[in-house]
Coordinates of C-alpha atoms in Angstrom, one line a residue:
Chain A
M21 CA 58.3 105.6 128.8
T22 CA 61.1 103.5 128.7
A23 CA 63.6 103.7 126.4
L24 CA 64.1 101.5 123.2
L25 CA 67.3 100.1 124.3
D26 CA 68.7 100.0 127.7
V27 CA 72.6 98.5 128.5
Q28 CA 72.8 97.5 131.4
A29 CA 76.6 97.1 133.0
L30 CA 77.3 94.7 129.9
C31 CA 80.8 93.5 130.1
K32 CA 83.4 91.0 128.1
Y33 CA 86.5 89.7 129.2
Y34 CA 88.4 86.7 127.7
T35 CA 91.0 84.0 129.5
H36 CA 93.6 83.1 128.3
K37 CA 94.6 79.9 128.5
S38 CA 98.4 79.1 129.3
I39 CA 100.9 76.2 130.2
W40 CA 103.3 78.1 131.5
R41 CA 102.2 80.8 132.6
R42 CA 99.0 81.4 134.9
Q43 CA 95.6 82.3 133.2
R44 CA 95.7 86.2 132.1
K45 CA 91.9 87.5 132.1
V46 CA 91.9 90.2 129.3
T47 CA 88.8 92.6 129.6
A48 CA 87.5 93.2 126.0
L49 CA 84.7 95.5 127.3
A50 CA 84.4 97.2 131.3
P51 CA 81.2 97.2 132.3
V52 CA 79.2 99.8 130.1
S53 CA 76.0 101.3 130.8
F54 CA 74.3 103.4 128.0
T55 CA 70.0 104.3 126.5
L56 CA 69.2 104.2 123.2
E57 CA 66.0 105.9 122.4
R58 CA 63.6 105.2 119.0
G59 CA 64.8 106.6 116.0
E60 CA 67.8 107.8 116.9
T61 CA 71.6 106.9 116.0
L62 CA 74.4 106.2 118.5
A63 CA 78.0 106.5 117.3
I64 CA 80.2 104.4 118.8
M65 CA 83.7 105.6 118.1
G66 CA 87.4 104.2 119.7
E67 CA 90.7 103.6 119.2
T68 CA 91.5 99.6 117.7
S69 CA 91.5 97.5 119.9
S70 CA 89.1 99.6 122.0
G71 CA 86.2 97.3 123.0
K72 CA 83.9 99.2 119.8
S73 CA 83.1 96.0 117.8
T74 CA 82.9 93.7 121.0
L75 CA 80.2 95.8 122.0
A76 CA 78.5 95.4 118.9
K77 CA 78.8 92.3 118.9
L78 CA 77.3 91.8 122.3
I79 CA 73.9 94.0 121.4
A80 CA 73.2 92.7 118.0
G81 CA 74.3 89.0 119.9
A82 CA 76.8 87.5 117.8
E83 CA 78.9 87.0 121.1
N84 CA 77.6 86.1 124.8
P85 CA 78.7 88.7 127.4
S86 CA 80.4 88.1 130.5
S87 CA 78.0 90.0 132.6
G88 CA 75.5 93.1 132.6
Q89 CA 72.0 92.6 130.8
L90 CA 70.6 94.3 127.8
F91 CA 66.9 96.2 128.0
L92 CA 64.3 96.3 124.5
N93 CA 61.4 97.9 125.2
G94 CA 61.9 97.3 129.0
Q95 CA 61.7 93.6 127.8
P96 CA 65.4 91.8 128.7
L97 CA 67.3 90.0 126.2
Q98 CA 67.6 86.4 126.7
R99 CA 70.9 85.4 125.9
G100 CA 71.0 82.4 123.3
N101 CA 67.2 83.7 122.1
F102 CA 68.3 84.4 118.6
R103 CA 64.5 84.4 117.2
Q104 CA 63.5 87.0 119.8
R105 CA 66.7 89.2 119.4
C106 CA 66.6 89.0 115.5
Q107 CA 63.6 90.3 114.7
H108 CA 64.5 93.4 116.5
I109 CA 68.7 94.3 116.2
R110 CA 70.2 93.5 113.1
M111 CA 73.7 93.5 112.0
V112 CA 75.2 95.0 108.7
F113 CA 79.1 94.2 108.4
Q114 CA 82.2 96.2 107.0
D115 CA 82.5 93.8 104.7
S116 CA 79.7 92.9 102.1
D117 CA 81.1 90.4 99.4
A118 CA 82.5 88.5 103.1
S119 CA 79.0 89.1 104.8
L120 CA 77.0 87.7 101.5
N121 CA 76.9 84.1 100.6
P122 CA 78.6 83.3 97.3
Q123 CA 76.2 80.5 96.2
L124 CA 72.4 82.2 97.0
T125 CA 71.3 84.3 94.5
I126 CA 70.1 87.8 96.5
G127 CA 66.6 86.4 96.8
Q128 CA 67.4 83.4 98.8
Q129 CA 69.7 85.4 101.1
L130 CA 66.7 87.5 101.7
A131 CA 64.5 85.2 101.7
E132 CA 66.0 83.7 104.2
P133 CA 65.1 85.7 107.0
L134 CA 61.9 85.9 106.7
L135 CA 62.0 81.5 106.4
F136 CA 63.1 81.3 110.0
N137 CA 61.1 84.4 111.8
T138 CA 57.8 84.3 109.6
D139 CA 55.1 81.9 108.6
M140 CA 55.0 83.6 104.5
N141 CA 54.3 81.6 101.8
T142 CA 56.4 81.5 98.4
E143 CA 54.6 84.6 96.8
Q144 CA 54.3 86.3 99.9
R145 CA 58.0 86.3 100.6
R146 CA 58.7 87.6 96.9
E147 CA 56.6 90.1 97.1
A148 CA 58.5 91.7 100.3
I149 CA 61.8 90.8 98.9
A150 CA 60.4 92.8 96.1
Q151 CA 59.4 95.9 98.1
V152 CA 62.6 95.7 100.3
L153 CA 64.6 95.7 97.1
K154 CA 63.2 98.9 95.5
K155 CA 63.4 100.1 99.2
V156 CA 67.1 100.4 98.9
G157 CA 66.8 101.5 95.7
L158 CA 67.6 98.6 93.8
L159 CA 65.2 96.6 91.1
P160 CA 63.1 93.2 92.1
E161 CA 65.0 91.6 89.0
H162 CA 68.4 92.1 91.4
A163 CA 66.4 89.4 93.4
S164 CA 67.9 86.3 90.8
F165 CA 71.7 87.9 90.8
Y166 CA 74.3 86.3 92.3
P167 CA 76.5 88.8 94.8
H168 CA 79.2 88.7 92.4
M169 CA 77.5 90.6 89.5
L170 CA 77.0 93.5 91.8
A171 CA 79.2 96.3 92.4
T172 CA 80.3 97.0 96.2
G173 CA 77.8 99.7 96.5
Q174 CA 75.0 97.5 95.3
Q175 CA 76.3 94.6 98.0
Q176 CA 76.1 96.9 100.7
R177 CA 72.6 98.0 99.6
V178 CA 71.8 94.1 99.4
S179 CA 73.0 93.7 103.0
I180 CA 71.0 96.8 104.2
A181 CA 68.0 94.9 102.5
R182 CA 69.1 91.7 104.3
A183 CA 68.9 94.0 107.8
V184 CA 65.4 95.7 106.6
M185 CA 63.4 92.9 106.1
L186 CA 62.2 92.0 109.2
D187 CA 61.3 95.3 110.2
P188 CA 64.1 95.9 112.8
Q189 CA 64.0 98.5 115.6
I190 CA 67.4 98.4 115.8
I191 CA 70.1 98.2 113.3
V192 CA 74.1 97.6 114.0
A193 CA 76.1 98.9 111.3
D194 CA 80.2 97.6 112.2
E195 CA 82.5 100.1 110.3
A196 CA 79.6 99.4 107.5
L197 CA 81.1 102.5 105.2
A198 CA 84.7 102.2 105.9
A199 CA 85.3 100.5 102.7
L200 CA 83.5 102.3 100.2
D201 CA 84.4 104.9 97.6
P202 CA 83.1 108.3 98.4
S203 CA 80.7 108.9 96.0
V204 CA 78.9 105.3 96.5
R205 CA 79.3 106.1 100.6
S206 CA 77.2 109.5 100.4
Q207 CA 74.8 107.2 98.8
I208 CA 74.7 104.8 101.4
I209 CA 74.1 107.8 103.7
N210 CA 71.6 109.2 102.2
L211 CA 69.8 105.5 102.0
L212 CA 70.3 105.4 105.5
M213 CA 69.3 108.1 106.6
D214 CA 66.0 107.9 104.4
L215 CA 65.3 104.5 105.9
Q216 CA 66.0 105.8 109.4
K217 CA 63.5 108.6 108.3
D218 CA 60.7 106.2 106.6
M219 CA 60.9 103.3 109.2
G220 CA 62.0 105.2 112.3
I221 CA 64.6 102.9 112.6
S222 CA 67.8 103.6 115.5
Y223 CA 71.4 102.9 114.3
I224 CA 74.1 101.6 116.3
F225 CA 77.2 102.8 114.3
V226 CA 80.7 101.7 115.0
S227 CA 83.4 104.2 112.9
H228 CA 86.3 106.1 113.6
S229 CA 85.7 109.1 110.9
P230 CA 84.9 111.9 112.9
E231 CA 83.2 113.5 109.5
I232 CA 80.6 110.9 109.1
V233 CA 79.5 110.6 112.5
K234 CA 79.3 113.9 112.9
H235 CA 76.8 114.3 110.2
V236 CA 75.0 111.1 111.1
A237 CA 75.0 110.3 114.8
D238 CA 72.7 112.2 117.5
K239 CA 75.1 110.6 120.3
I240 CA 78.3 109.4 120.7
L241 CA 79.7 106.9 123.3
I242 CA 84.1 107.1 123.1
L243 CA 85.6 104.0 124.2
H244 CA 88.9 104.4 125.2
R245 CA 90.6 100.4 126.2
G246 CA 87.0 98.5 126.9
K247 CA 86.1 101.6 129.4
M248 CA 83.4 104.3 128.0
I249 CA 85.1 107.2 128.7
E250 CA 82.5 109.7 127.7
F251 CA 78.6 110.0 126.5
G252 CA 77.1 112.7 125.5
A253 CA 75.0 113.9 122.5
T254 CA 77.0 115.1 119.4
Q255 CA 77.1 118.6 119.3
T256 CA 78.3 118.9 122.6
L257 CA 81.4 116.0 122.6
F258 CA 82.1 118.2 119.5
E259 CA 82.1 121.2 121.1
Q260 CA 83.3 120.5 124.4
P261 CA 84.9 117.3 125.2
Q262 CA 85.9 117.1 128.4
Q263 CA 88.8 114.3 127.2
Q264 CA 92.0 115.2 125.8
Y265 CA 91.5 111.5 124.4
T266 CA 87.9 112.2 122.8
K267 CA 89.1 115.5 121.4
L268 CA 91.9 113.9 119.5
L269 CA 89.4 111.0 117.9
L270 CA 87.2 113.7 117.0
Q271 CA 89.7 116.2 115.8
V272 CA 88.4 116.4 111.5
P273 CA 91.6 115.5 109.7
A274 CA 91.2 117.6 107.2
A275 CA 91.4 120.6 108.4
A276 CA 94.8 119.8 108.3
N277 CA 94.0 119.4 103.8
N278 CA 93.0 123.4 104.0
Chain B
M4 CA 114.4 115.9 89.6
N5 CA 112.1 113.2 88.6
M6 CA 113.5 109.8 90.4
L7 CA 110.3 108.1 88.6
D8 CA 108.4 109.5 84.9
I9 CA 106.3 107.8 83.7
R10 CA 104.5 109.3 79.9
N11 CA 101.4 107.6 78.6
L12 CA 101.3 104.3 80.5
T13 CA 99.1 101.9 79.0
I14 CA 97.8 99.0 80.7
E15 CA 95.5 96.2 78.0
M16 CA 93.5 93.3 78.6
D17 CA 92.1 91.4 76.6
T18 CA 88.4 90.0 76.9
S19 CA 85.7 88.4 75.1
N20 CA 84.6 91.4 74.1
G21 CA 87.5 92.9 72.8
P22 CA 90.4 94.6 74.5
V23 CA 89.9 96.6 77.2
K24 CA 92.2 99.5 78.6
I25 CA 92.5 99.5 82.3
L26 CA 94.5 102.4 82.4
D27 CA 94.7 105.0 79.0
K28 CA 97.8 106.9 78.8
V29 CA 98.5 107.6 82.3
N30 CA 101.3 110.7 83.3
L31 CA 103.1 110.8 86.6
Q32 CA 106.7 112.0 87.6
V33 CA 107.5 111.6 91.5
G34 CA 110.6 113.9 92.8
E35 CA 113.3 112.6 95.3
G36 CA 111.7 113.2 98.2
E37 CA 108.4 114.2 96.9
I38 CA 104.9 113.1 98.1
H39 CA 102.9 112.3 95.3
T40 CA 99.5 110.6 96.4
L41 CA 97.1 109.0 93.6
V42 CA 93.6 109.3 94.7
G43 CA 91.1 107.4 92.7
E44 CA 87.9 105.1 93.1
S45 CA 88.1 101.9 93.3
G46 CA 87.8 100.3 90.1
S47 CA 90.4 103.7 88.8
G48 CA 93.5 101.2 88.0
K49 CA 95.4 102.8 90.7
S50 CA 96.7 99.9 92.3
L51 CA 97.8 98.6 88.7
L52 CA 99.8 101.7 88.0
A53 CA 101.2 101.3 91.4
K54 CA 101.9 97.4 90.1
A55 CA 103.2 98.4 86.9
I56 CA 105.7 100.6 88.0
L57 CA 107.0 97.3 90.6
G58 CA 106.4 95.1 87.8
F59 CA 104.8 92.6 89.1
I60 CA 101.9 92.9 86.3
N61 CA 100.0 89.7 84.8
P62 CA 102.2 89.0 82.2
R63 CA 99.0 88.4 79.9
W64 CA 98.3 91.9 79.9
R65 CA 99.8 94.5 77.7
V66 CA 102.1 97.3 79.3
T67 CA 103.2 100.1 77.2
A68 CA 104.5 103.4 77.8
D69 CA 106.4 106.2 76.2
R70 CA 108.3 106.3 79.5
L71 CA 109.0 104.3 82.2
W72 CA 112.3 105.5 83.8
W73 CA 113.5 105.1 87.7
N74 CA 116.5 107.1 87.9
N75 CA 117.1 107.8 84.5
R76 CA 117.0 104.1 83.6
D77 CA 114.5 102.5 81.5
L78 CA 112.8 99.7 83.6
L79 CA 110.3 98.5 80.7
N80 CA 113.3 97.4 78.5
M81 CA 115.0 95.8 80.9
D82 CA 116.7 92.6 82.0
A83 CA 113.7 91.0 83.9
A84 CA 116.3 90.1 86.5
L85 CA 118.1 93.5 86.8
R86 CA 115.1 95.0 87.4
R87 CA 113.7 92.6 90.4
Q88 CA 117.0 93.6 92.0
I89 CA 116.7 97.3 91.1
T90 CA 113.3 97.3 92.4
G91 CA 113.8 95.1 95.0
R92 CA 116.5 97.3 96.2
D93 CA 115.1 101.2 95.8
M94 CA 111.2 100.4 95.9
A95 CA 109.1 98.5 99.1
M96 CA 105.1 99.0 99.2
I97 CA 102.5 98.6 101.8
F98 CA 99.2 97.0 100.9
Q99 CA 96.3 97.5 101.9
N100 CA 95.3 94.2 104.1
P101 CA 98.0 94.0 106.0
N102 CA 96.5 90.9 107.6
S103 CA 96.2 89.4 104.4
Y104 CA 100.1 89.4 103.6
L105 CA 101.6 88.8 106.7
D106 CA 102.8 85.2 107.5
P107 CA 100.1 83.8 109.6
N108 CA 102.8 80.6 110.4
S109 CA 105.2 83.1 112.2
T110 CA 105.7 85.5 114.5
V111 CA 106.1 89.1 113.9
G112 CA 109.3 88.9 115.1
E113 CA 110.6 86.6 113.3
Q114 CA 108.9 88.3 109.9
L115 CA 111.0 91.7 111.2
R116 CA 113.8 90.3 111.1
E117 CA 114.1 88.4 107.9
A118 CA 113.2 91.6 106.7
I119 CA 116.4 93.6 108.1
P120 CA 118.8 93.3 105.3
K121 CA 122.1 91.1 106.0
G122 CA 124.7 94.0 105.5
D123 CA 123.5 96.2 108.1
L124 CA 124.7 93.7 110.9
R125 CA 128.0 93.0 111.8
G126 CA 130.2 91.3 114.5
T127 CA 129.3 87.3 115.9
F128 CA 126.6 85.2 115.8
I129 CA 125.9 86.5 119.1
R130 CA 126.5 90.0 118.6
K131 CA 124.2 89.9 115.3
M132 CA 121.2 88.2 117.1
V133 CA 121.6 91.0 119.9
D134 CA 121.9 94.1 116.8
K135 CA 118.7 92.0 115.0
R136 CA 116.2 92.1 118.2
T137 CA 117.6 96.0 118.7
R138 CA 116.8 96.6 115.1
V139 CA 113.3 95.2 115.6
V140 CA 112.7 97.0 118.5
R141 CA 113.5 100.2 117.2
L142 CA 111.5 100.0 113.7
L143 CA 108.6 99.1 115.9
H144 CA 109.2 102.1 118.5
R145 CA 109.5 104.1 115.2
V146 CA 106.0 103.0 113.5
G147 CA 104.4 103.8 116.8
V148 CA 104.4 100.4 118.6
K149 CA 104.7 100.8 122.5
D150 CA 104.2 97.2 124.1
H151 CA 107.1 95.5 121.8
D152 CA 107.5 92.8 123.6
Q153 CA 104.1 91.8 123.6
V154 CA 103.8 92.1 120.0
I155 CA 107.2 90.9 118.7
D156 CA 106.0 87.2 120.5
S157 CA 102.2 87.5 118.7
Y158 CA 101.2 86.3 115.3
P159 CA 99.8 88.9 112.7
F160 CA 96.1 87.2 113.6
E161 CA 96.3 88.5 117.5
L162 CA 96.9 92.2 116.1
S163 CA 94.6 94.8 115.3
V164 CA 94.4 96.0 111.9
G165 CA 96.0 99.3 112.9
V166 CA 99.1 97.5 114.7
A167 CA 99.1 94.5 111.9
Q168 CA 99.8 97.8 108.7
K169 CA 102.4 99.6 111.2
V170 CA 104.4 96.1 111.4
S171 CA 104.3 96.0 107.5
I172 CA 105.2 99.9 107.5
A173 CA 108.0 99.1 109.7
M174 CA 108.8 95.7 107.3
A175 CA 109.0 97.8 104.2
I176 CA 111.2 101.1 105.7
A177 CA 113.9 98.5 107.3
H178 CA 116.0 98.0 104.0
R179 CA 115.3 102.2 103.9
P180 CA 114.2 102.2 100.6
K181 CA 114.0 104.9 98.1
L182 CA 110.4 104.9 96.7
L183 CA 107.5 104.0 98.9
I184 CA 104.3 102.8 97.2
A185 CA 101.7 102.8 99.7
D186 CA 98.2 101.7 99.3
E187 CA 95.6 103.1 101.5
P188 CA 98.3 101.9 104.2
T189 CA 95.6 104.2 106.9
T190 CA 92.1 103.4 105.4
A191 CA 91.5 100.8 108.5
M192 CA 93.0 103.3 111.3
E193 CA 91.6 106.3 113.5
P194 CA 92.5 109.4 113.1
S195 CA 95.0 110.1 115.4
T196 CA 96.9 107.0 114.5
R197 CA 96.2 108.2 110.6
Q198 CA 98.3 111.4 112.3
Q199 CA 100.9 109.6 113.7
I200 CA 101.3 107.3 110.4
Y201 CA 101.4 110.5 108.4
R202 CA 104.1 112.1 110.6
L203 CA 106.3 109.0 110.5
L204 CA 106.1 109.1 106.9
T205 CA 107.2 112.7 106.1
R206 CA 109.6 112.6 108.8
L207 CA 111.1 109.9 106.6
S208 CA 110.6 111.8 103.0
I209 CA 111.9 114.6 104.8
T210 CA 115.2 113.1 107.0
Q211 CA 115.9 110.0 104.1
G212 CA 114.7 112.0 100.9
M213 CA 112.5 108.8 100.4
S214 CA 110.1 109.7 97.3
M215 CA 106.7 108.2 98.3
L216 CA 103.2 107.2 95.8
M217 CA 100.3 107.4 98.4
I218 CA 97.2 105.4 97.0
T219 CA 94.2 106.5 98.6
Q220 CA 90.6 106.1 97.8
D221 CA 89.3 109.0 99.3
V222 CA 90.6 112.9 98.9
A223 CA 90.2 113.0 102.9
S224 CA 92.4 111.1 103.4
V225 CA 95.1 112.7 101.5
M226 CA 98.4 113.0 103.4
P227 CA 98.3 117.0 104.8
D228 CA 102.1 117.4 103.6
S229 CA 102.2 115.8 100.1
D230 CA 103.1 118.1 97.7
N231 CA 101.4 116.7 94.3
V232 CA 97.9 114.8 93.3
T233 CA 97.1 113.2 90.6
L234 CA 93.2 112.1 90.5
L235 CA 92.3 108.7 88.2
Y236 CA 89.0 107.7 87.5
C237 CA 88.4 104.6 85.4
G238 CA 92.1 103.9 84.0
Q239 CA 91.9 108.1 82.7
L240 CA 93.9 110.8 84.4
M241 CA 91.0 113.6 85.7
E242 CA 93.1 116.1 87.3
A243 CA 96.6 116.0 88.2
G244 CA 99.1 118.8 89.7
N245 CA 100.2 120.8 92.9
K246 CA 98.0 119.9 96.2
Q247 CA 97.0 122.9 97.0
A248 CA 96.2 124.3 93.3
V249 CA 93.9 121.2 92.1
F250 CA 92.1 121.5 96.0
D251 CA 91.6 125.1 96.2
Q252 CA 91.1 126.0 92.6
P253 CA 89.4 122.3 91.0
Q254 CA 89.3 122.5 87.1
H255 CA 87.2 119.1 86.1
P256 CA 84.2 118.1 88.3
Y257 CA 85.3 115.5 89.1
T258 CA 87.9 116.7 91.1
E259 CA 85.0 119.4 92.8
A260 CA 82.5 116.2 93.7
M261 CA 85.2 114.0 95.2
L262 CA 86.1 117.5 97.4
R263 CA 82.6 117.9 98.1
M264 CA 81.5 114.2 99.4
S265 CA 84.8 114.1 101.2
L266 CA 83.1 116.0 104.3
R267 CA 85.8 118.2 104.4
D268 CA 84.2 121.3 105.3
T269 CA 81.9 119.6 107.9
D270 CA 80.7 122.5 108.5
A271 CA 79.0 123.2 105.3
V272 CA 76.6 120.4 105.7
E273 CA 73.5 120.5 107.8
P274 CA 74.2 117.2 109.8
K275 CA 70.8 114.6 108.8
T276 CA 71.0 115.6 105.4
H277 CA 71.2 114.6 102.2
L278 CA 75.0 114.3 101.0
P279 CA 76.1 116.1 97.5
T280 CA 76.7 112.3 95.6
L281 CA 77.4 111.4 92.0
P282 CA 74.6 109.6 90.3
G283 CA 74.9 106.0 89.5
A284 CA 78.0 102.9 89.7
I285 CA 81.7 103.0 88.7
P286 CA 81.3 101.1 85.8
T287 CA 83.0 97.6 85.4
L288 CA 85.1 96.9 82.9
Q289 CA 83.3 94.7 80.8
H290 CA 80.6 98.1 80.5
L291 CA 83.4 101.0 80.1
P292 CA 82.1 104.2 78.5
I293 CA 83.7 105.9 75.5
G294 CA 85.5 108.9 75.6
C295 CA 85.7 110.6 78.7
R296 CA 84.6 107.6 81.1
L297 CA 83.2 110.1 83.6
G298 CA 80.6 110.8 80.7
P299 CA 77.4 109.4 82.5
R300 CA 77.5 109.8 85.9
C301 CA 79.0 113.8 84.7
P302 CA 77.1 117.0 86.0
N303 CA 78.7 118.8 83.1
A304 CA 78.6 116.1 80.4
Q305 CA 78.0 117.3 76.7
K306 CA 78.1 115.5 73.5
D307 CA 81.6 115.7 72.7
C308 CA 82.2 114.0 76.2
V309 CA 82.5 110.8 73.9
M310 CA 85.9 112.0 72.6
V311 CA 88.6 111.6 74.9
P312 CA 89.3 115.1 75.6
K313 CA 93.2 116.5 75.4
V314 CA 95.1 117.6 78.1
T315 CA 95.0 121.4 79.0
R316 CA 97.9 122.6 81.0
L317 CA 97.8 125.6 83.5
K318 CA 100.4 127.0 86.0
Q319 CA 100.7 124.4 88.4
Q320 CA 97.7 121.6 87.4
S321 CA 96.7 119.8 84.3
Y322 CA 93.2 118.6 83.5
H323 CA 91.4 116.1 80.8
C324 CA 87.9 117.6 80.5
H325 CA 86.0 119.7 77.5
H326 CA 83.7 121.5 80.4
P327 CA 86.0 122.8 82.7
L328 CA 84.3 124.2 85.7
A329 CA 83.7 128.1 84.8
P330 CA 85.2 130.6 86.6
N331 CA 82.9 131.7 89.0
K332 CA 81.7 128.4 90.1
R333 CA 85.5 127.6 90.7
R334 CA 86.3 131.2 93.0
K335 CA 82.9 129.6 94.7
S336 CA 84.6 126.6 95.8
A337 CA 87.6 128.3 96.3
S338 CA 86.4 130.3 99.3

């Protein structure tokens, strides 16, 4: 059986142009290969500027890879073919306030993916939106609200609603939990895990919090300066990290608090 | 001795529904060389408290306090220019999002050079230039930036958030302040850098006697070396006191909930299970509950919670609650 997502030698580099110096090639991500199964959660961890956001963006299709290929259920994902990709891979961002359009109501924002990807009529769309809003713990009435009328936690729920709108197979969450308050954060984690159980979604979490990763992830991928240095099951990596870097990254800082 | 002494600080704001107390009788004392951590979720008024100390609060809001003293001088009833001079000399602040307050139009090096106090430099013009440069490099090294040449020449947008935050810490400590207020300085950092910043700040507080007011939104990111903590919720004090005492034996249900939600003890929760959480959302300013503002979300809430609870003092901590945790529950969470 083929894996849900098969990443093969994905890599990304930027070229700096300068009049005075010769062109510099900066590698944001050295070739990375891994696979992700259905219903699994993968956590991508690393220091800042280690390429974890780049990898997330490449998978979601927000950026084009310099080389390498992505296979979804054995089918290659073509670059630029957003119609194909956005039905299966969706993204949730860190700053829910900035990722929602302040000029559209929640209902209009949630209708957009349906408008572009399905041939539902207005009535069906309204029905679908009401259902999704209920699924993420909001009320159907919230469809007529504007984003600024909601609290941060509710805004993040809306972003998640937008992501699950098209029944995706993978949701890429780029630090989606980092900016939330602790009480709201645990609510959102509970919601994400419920959705995973109900819909069999796979998550790709970009995170730097070992506590959360330990709680939600099945596999962890460690990036260091754009290179994948470790990839394995959560339990193994927490208990027997092969690299000193992994050990440093995964130590739960709260231990020092006690 | 208390460097900073705040008693019953209240900030009131006029809204269309009448006045709202954004901060309600908050007490805070910070001693010399002490690291004090303020914990509160968003909307708890923790950043507002920091701004009230520094004195850049919206002039239309009413700030009243029984005492707002810095080094035994009353900041509240002071000439504005004098207050500005004192706060400018003795205090510094680091903010949440470094990229939004570093100047996007000049390089990091220029901004750091600007932050170095003029009085520190002697000699000829060229000597000063060279000294400035070495000081900037030394500052960057002190905050853990290794490739200083690249950082000095880059603009803020070219830096990652972590490095930008380090640069802003470097700018804040350039004039050796006596009180450093840090508003969630490490939220955007990964644990190893966070530890590095914590170690740096601890060292500064020990070697230079610098007091520190750290502001975090999470119990997990309370600095390990902090002496005292204060928990705020919606502008009201929940619990305050010695860090060890508060964390080992929380009296207030809110403190206990925060400790459980912080996932400090990861082995206690089975992976992939539901996390403990407080129901509901943080109330907005327009819809603040009366009495104890935790009321609607509190597991222990009862009828008398519509009255604001009085302070109860224990040996090393104090709390505001009508129904503190039962002793047996307290012992369980401590073990």
